Tab-separated table of N, CA and C in Angstrom:
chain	number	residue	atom	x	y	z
A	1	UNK	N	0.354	-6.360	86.700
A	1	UNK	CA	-0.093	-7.099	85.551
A	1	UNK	C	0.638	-8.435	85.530
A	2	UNK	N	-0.002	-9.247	85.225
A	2	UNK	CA	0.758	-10.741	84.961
A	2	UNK	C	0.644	-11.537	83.688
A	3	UNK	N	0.719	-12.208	82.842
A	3	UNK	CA	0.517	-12.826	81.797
A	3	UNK	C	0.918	-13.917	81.621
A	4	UNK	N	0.609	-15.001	80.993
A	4	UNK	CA	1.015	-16.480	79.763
A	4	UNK	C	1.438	-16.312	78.866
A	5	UNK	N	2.037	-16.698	77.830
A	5	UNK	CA	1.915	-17.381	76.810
A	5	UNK	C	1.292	-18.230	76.494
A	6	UNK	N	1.390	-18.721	75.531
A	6	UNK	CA	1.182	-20.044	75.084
A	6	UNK	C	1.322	-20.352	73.567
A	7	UNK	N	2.378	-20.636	73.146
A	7	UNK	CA	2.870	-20.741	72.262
A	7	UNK	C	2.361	-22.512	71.544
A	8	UNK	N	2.040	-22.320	70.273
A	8	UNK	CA	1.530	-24.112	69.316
A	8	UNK	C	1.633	-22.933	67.929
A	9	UNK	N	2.527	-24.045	67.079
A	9	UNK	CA	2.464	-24.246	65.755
A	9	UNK	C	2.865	-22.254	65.442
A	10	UNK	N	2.281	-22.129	64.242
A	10	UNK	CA	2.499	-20.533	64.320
A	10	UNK	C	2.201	-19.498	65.155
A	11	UNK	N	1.017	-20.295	66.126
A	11	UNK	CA	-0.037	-19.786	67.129
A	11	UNK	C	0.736	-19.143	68.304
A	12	UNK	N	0.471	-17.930	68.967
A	12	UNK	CA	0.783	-17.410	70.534
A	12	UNK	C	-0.393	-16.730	70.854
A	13	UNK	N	-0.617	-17.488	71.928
A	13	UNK	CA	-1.866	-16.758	72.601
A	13	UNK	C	-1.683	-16.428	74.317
A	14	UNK	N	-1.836	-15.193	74.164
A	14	UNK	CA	-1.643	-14.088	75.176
A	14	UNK	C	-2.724	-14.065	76.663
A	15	UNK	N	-2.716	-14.772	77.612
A	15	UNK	CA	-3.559	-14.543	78.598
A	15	UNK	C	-3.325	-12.917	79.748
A	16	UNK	N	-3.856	-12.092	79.628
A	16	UNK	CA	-3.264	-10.637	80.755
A	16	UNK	C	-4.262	-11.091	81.937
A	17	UNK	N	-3.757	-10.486	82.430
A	17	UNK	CA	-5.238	-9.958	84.016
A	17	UNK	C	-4.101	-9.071	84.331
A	18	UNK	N	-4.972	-8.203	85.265
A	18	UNK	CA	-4.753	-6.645	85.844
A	18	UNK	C	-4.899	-5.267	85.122
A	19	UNK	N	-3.578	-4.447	85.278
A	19	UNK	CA	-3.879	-3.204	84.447
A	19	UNK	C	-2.351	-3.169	83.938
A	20	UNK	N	-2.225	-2.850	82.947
A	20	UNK	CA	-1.375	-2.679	82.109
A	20	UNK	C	-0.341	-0.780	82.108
A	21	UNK	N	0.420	-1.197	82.802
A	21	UNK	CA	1.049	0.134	82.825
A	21	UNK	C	2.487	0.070	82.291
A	22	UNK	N	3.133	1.549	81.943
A	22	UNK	CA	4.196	1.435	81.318
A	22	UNK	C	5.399	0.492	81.762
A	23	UNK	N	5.357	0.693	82.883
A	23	UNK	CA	6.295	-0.189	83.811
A	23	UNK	C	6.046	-1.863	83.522
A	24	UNK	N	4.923	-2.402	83.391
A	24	UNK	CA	4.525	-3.754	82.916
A	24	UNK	C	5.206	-3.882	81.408
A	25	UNK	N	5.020	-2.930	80.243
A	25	UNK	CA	5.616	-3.156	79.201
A	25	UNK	C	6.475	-3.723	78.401
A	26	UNK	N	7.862	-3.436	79.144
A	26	UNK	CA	8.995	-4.121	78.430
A	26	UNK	C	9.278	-5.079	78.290
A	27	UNK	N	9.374	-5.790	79.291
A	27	UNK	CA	9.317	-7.363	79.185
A	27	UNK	C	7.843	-7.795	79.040
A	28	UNK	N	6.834	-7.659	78.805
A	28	UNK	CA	5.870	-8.237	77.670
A	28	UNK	C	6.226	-7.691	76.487
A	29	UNK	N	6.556	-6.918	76.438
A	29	UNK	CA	6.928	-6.538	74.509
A	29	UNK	C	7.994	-7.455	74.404
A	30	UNK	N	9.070	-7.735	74.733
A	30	UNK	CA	10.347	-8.581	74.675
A	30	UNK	C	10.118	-10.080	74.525
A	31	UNK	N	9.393	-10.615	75.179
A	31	UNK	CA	8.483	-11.795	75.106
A	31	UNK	C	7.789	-12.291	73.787
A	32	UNK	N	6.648	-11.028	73.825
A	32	UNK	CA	5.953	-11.057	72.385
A	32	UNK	C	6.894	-10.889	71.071
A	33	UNK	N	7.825	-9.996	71.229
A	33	UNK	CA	8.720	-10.178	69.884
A	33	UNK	C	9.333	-11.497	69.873
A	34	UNK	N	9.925	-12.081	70.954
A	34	UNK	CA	10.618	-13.103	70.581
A	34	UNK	C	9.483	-14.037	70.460
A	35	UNK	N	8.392	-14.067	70.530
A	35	UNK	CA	7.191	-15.207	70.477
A	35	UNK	C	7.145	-15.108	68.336
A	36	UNK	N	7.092	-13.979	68.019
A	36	UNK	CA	7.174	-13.894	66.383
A	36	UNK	C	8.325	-13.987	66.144
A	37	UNK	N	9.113	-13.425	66.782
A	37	UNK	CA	10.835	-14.174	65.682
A	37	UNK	C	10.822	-15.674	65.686
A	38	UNK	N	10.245	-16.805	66.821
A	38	UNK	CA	9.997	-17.906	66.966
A	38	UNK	C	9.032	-18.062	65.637
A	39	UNK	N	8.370	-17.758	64.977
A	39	UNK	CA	7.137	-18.355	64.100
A	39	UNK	C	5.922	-17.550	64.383
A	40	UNK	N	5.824	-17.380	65.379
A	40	UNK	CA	4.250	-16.790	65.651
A	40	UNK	C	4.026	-15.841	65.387
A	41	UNK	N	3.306	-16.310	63.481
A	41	UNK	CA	3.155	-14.510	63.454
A	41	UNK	C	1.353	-14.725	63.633
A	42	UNK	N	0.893	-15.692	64.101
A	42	UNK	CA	-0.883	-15.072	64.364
A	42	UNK	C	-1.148	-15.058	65.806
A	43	UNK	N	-1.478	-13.724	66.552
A	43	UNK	CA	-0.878	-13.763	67.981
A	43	UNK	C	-2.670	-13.074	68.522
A	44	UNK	N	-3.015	-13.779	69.780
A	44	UNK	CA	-4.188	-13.838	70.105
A	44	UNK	C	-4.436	-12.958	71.753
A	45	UNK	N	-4.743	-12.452	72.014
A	45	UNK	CA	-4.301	-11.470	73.189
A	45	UNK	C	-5.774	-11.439	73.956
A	46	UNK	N	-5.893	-12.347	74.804
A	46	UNK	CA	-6.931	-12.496	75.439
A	46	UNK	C	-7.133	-11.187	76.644
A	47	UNK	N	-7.791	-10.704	76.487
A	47	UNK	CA	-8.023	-9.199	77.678
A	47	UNK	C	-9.107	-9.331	78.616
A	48	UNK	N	-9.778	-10.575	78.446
A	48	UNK	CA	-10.939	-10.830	79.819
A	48	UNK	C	-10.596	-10.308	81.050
A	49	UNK	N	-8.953	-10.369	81.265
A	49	UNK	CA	-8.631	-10.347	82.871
A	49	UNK	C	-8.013	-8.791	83.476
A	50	UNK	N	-8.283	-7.657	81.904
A	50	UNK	CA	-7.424	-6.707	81.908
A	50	UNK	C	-8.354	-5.352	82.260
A	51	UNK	N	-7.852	-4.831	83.936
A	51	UNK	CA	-9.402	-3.436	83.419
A	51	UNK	C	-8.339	-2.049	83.300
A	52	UNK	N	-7.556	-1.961	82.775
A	52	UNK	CA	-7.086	-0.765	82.345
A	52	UNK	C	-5.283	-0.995	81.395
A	53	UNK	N	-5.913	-0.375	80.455
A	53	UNK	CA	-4.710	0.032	79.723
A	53	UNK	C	-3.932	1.543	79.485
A	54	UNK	N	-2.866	1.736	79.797
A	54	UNK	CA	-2.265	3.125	79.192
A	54	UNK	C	-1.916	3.332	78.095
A	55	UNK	N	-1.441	4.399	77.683
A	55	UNK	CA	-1.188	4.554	76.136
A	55	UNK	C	0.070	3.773	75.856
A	56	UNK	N	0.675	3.208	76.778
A	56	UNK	CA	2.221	2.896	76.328
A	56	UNK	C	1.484	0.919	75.890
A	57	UNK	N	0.319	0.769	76.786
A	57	UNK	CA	0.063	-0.517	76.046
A	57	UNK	C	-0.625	-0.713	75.048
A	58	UNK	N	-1.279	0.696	74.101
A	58	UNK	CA	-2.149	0.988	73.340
A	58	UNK	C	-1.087	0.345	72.506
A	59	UNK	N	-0.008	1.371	72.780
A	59	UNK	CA	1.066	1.455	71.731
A	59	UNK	C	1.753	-0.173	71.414
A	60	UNK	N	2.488	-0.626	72.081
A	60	UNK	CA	2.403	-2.042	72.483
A	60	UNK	C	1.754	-2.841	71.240
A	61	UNK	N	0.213	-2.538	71.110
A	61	UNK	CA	-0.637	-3.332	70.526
A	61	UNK	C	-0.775	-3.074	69.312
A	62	UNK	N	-0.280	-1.681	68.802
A	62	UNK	CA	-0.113	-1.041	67.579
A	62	UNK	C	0.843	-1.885	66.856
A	63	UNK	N	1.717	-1.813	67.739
A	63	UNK	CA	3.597	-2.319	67.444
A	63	UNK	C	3.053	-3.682	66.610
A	64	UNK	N	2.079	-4.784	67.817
A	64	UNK	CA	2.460	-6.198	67.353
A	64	UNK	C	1.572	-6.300	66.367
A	65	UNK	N	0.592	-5.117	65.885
A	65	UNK	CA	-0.404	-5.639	64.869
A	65	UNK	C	0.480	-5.395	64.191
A	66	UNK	N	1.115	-4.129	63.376
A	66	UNK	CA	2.646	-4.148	62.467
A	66	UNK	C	3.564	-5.094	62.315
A	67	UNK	N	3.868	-5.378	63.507
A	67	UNK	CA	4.830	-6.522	63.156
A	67	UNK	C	4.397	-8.316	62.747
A	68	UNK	N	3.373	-7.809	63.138
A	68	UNK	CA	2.766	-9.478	62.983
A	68	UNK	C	1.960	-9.599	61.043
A	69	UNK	N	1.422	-8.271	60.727
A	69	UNK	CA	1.181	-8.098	58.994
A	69	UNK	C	2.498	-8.181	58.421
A	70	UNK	N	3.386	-8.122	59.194
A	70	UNK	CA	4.822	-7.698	57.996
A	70	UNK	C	5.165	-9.178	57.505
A	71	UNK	N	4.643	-10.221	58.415
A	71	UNK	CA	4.780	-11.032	58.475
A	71	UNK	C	4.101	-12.527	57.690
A	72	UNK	N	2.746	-11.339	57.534
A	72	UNK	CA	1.472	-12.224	57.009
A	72	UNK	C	0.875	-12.856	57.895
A	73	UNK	N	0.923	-12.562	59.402
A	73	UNK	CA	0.074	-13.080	60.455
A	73	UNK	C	-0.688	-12.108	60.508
A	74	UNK	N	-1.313	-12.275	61.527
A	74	UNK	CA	-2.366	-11.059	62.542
A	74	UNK	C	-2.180	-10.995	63.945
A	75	UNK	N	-2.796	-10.133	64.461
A	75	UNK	CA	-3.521	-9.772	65.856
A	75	UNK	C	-4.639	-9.516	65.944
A	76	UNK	N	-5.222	-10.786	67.120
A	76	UNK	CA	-6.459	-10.421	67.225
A	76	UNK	C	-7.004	-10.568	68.762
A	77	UNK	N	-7.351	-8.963	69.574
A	77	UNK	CA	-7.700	-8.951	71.069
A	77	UNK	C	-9.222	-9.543	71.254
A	78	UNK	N	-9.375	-10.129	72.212
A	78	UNK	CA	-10.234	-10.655	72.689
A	78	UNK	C	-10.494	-10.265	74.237
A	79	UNK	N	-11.853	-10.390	74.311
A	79	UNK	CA	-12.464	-10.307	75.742
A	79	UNK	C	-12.302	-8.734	76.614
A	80	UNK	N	-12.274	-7.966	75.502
A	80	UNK	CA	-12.156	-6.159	76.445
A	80	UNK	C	-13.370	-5.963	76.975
A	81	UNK	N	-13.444	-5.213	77.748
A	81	UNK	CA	-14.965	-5.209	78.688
A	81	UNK	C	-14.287	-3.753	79.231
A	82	UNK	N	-15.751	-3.143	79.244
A	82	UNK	CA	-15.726	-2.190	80.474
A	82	UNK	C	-14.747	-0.846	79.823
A	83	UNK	N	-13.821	-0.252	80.961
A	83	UNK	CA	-13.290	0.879	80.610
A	83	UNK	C	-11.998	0.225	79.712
A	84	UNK	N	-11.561	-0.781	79.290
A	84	UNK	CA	-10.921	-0.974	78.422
A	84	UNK	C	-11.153	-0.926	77.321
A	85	UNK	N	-12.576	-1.660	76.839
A	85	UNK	CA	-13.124	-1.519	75.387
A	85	UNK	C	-13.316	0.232	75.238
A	86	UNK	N	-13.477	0.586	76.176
A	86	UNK	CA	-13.993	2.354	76.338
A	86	UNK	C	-12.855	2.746	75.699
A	87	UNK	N	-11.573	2.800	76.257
A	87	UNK	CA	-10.322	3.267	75.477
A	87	UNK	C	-9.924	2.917	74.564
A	88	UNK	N	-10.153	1.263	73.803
A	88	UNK	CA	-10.490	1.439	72.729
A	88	UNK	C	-11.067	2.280	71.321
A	89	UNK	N	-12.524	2.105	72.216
A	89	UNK	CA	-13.290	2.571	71.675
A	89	UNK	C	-12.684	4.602	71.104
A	90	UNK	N	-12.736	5.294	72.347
A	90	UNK	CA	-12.450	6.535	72.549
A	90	UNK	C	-11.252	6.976	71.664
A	91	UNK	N	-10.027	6.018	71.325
A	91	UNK	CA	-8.708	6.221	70.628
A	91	UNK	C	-8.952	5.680	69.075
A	92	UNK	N	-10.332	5.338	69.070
A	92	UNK	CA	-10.623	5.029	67.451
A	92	UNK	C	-9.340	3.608	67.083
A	93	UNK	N	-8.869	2.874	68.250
A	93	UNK	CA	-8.304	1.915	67.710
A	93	UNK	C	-9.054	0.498	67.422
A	94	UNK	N	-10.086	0.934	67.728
A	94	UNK	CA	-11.114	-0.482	67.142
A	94	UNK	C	-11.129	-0.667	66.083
A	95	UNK	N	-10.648	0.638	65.290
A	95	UNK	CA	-10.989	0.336	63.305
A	95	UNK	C	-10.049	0.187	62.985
A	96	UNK	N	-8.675	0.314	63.398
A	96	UNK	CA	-7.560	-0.380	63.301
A	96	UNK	C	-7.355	-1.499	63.697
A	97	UNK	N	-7.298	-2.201	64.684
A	97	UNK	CA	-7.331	-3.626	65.669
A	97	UNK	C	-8.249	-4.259	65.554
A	98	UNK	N	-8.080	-5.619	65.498
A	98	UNK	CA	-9.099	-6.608	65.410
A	98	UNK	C	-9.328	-7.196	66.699
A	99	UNK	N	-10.545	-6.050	67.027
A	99	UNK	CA	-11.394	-6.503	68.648
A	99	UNK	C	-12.634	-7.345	68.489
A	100	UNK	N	-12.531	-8.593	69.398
A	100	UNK	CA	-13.826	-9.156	69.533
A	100	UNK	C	-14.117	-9.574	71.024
């Protein structure tokens, strides 16, 4: 898995490609927290480039929608396709998460 930032104003927006496994995790979670202790609490997580997630990045995404409301920001994923939106879909975290 590889990723961006891109950090403006309160804004961080998240570019992934690959697959997201536990081992990828920590240091993107470490990143993303320090991207909201910086200001950014409205954080944008582009997934066009991503065809598989595990539960540890489900979780991940749980974490920053929490931490980013505590805040009065949001999270909002973009661009899931395929067997990613599927696991979405399948873990009922679409009605929690703001997928488009």
């Amino acid at each position: 898995m590889q990723y961006q930032i891109v950090e403006a104003n309160s804004q961080a927006t998240i570019y992934l490609t690959g697959k997201l496994y536990l081992q990828d995790i920590e240091q993107l979670r470490c990143d993303l927290v320090q991207a909201l202790e910086k200001g950014s609490k409205w954080l944008t997580v582009n997934l066009a480039g991503v065809t598989y997630i595990d539960s540890s990045g489900l979780s991940l995404f749980v974490m920053l929608h929490k931490c980013a409301e505590q805040l009065h920001g949001g999270l909002t994923l973009l661009g899931a396709h395929g067997m990613v939106q599927e696991i979405f879909k399948r873990t009922r975290l679409d009605t929690l998460l703001s997928i488009r």
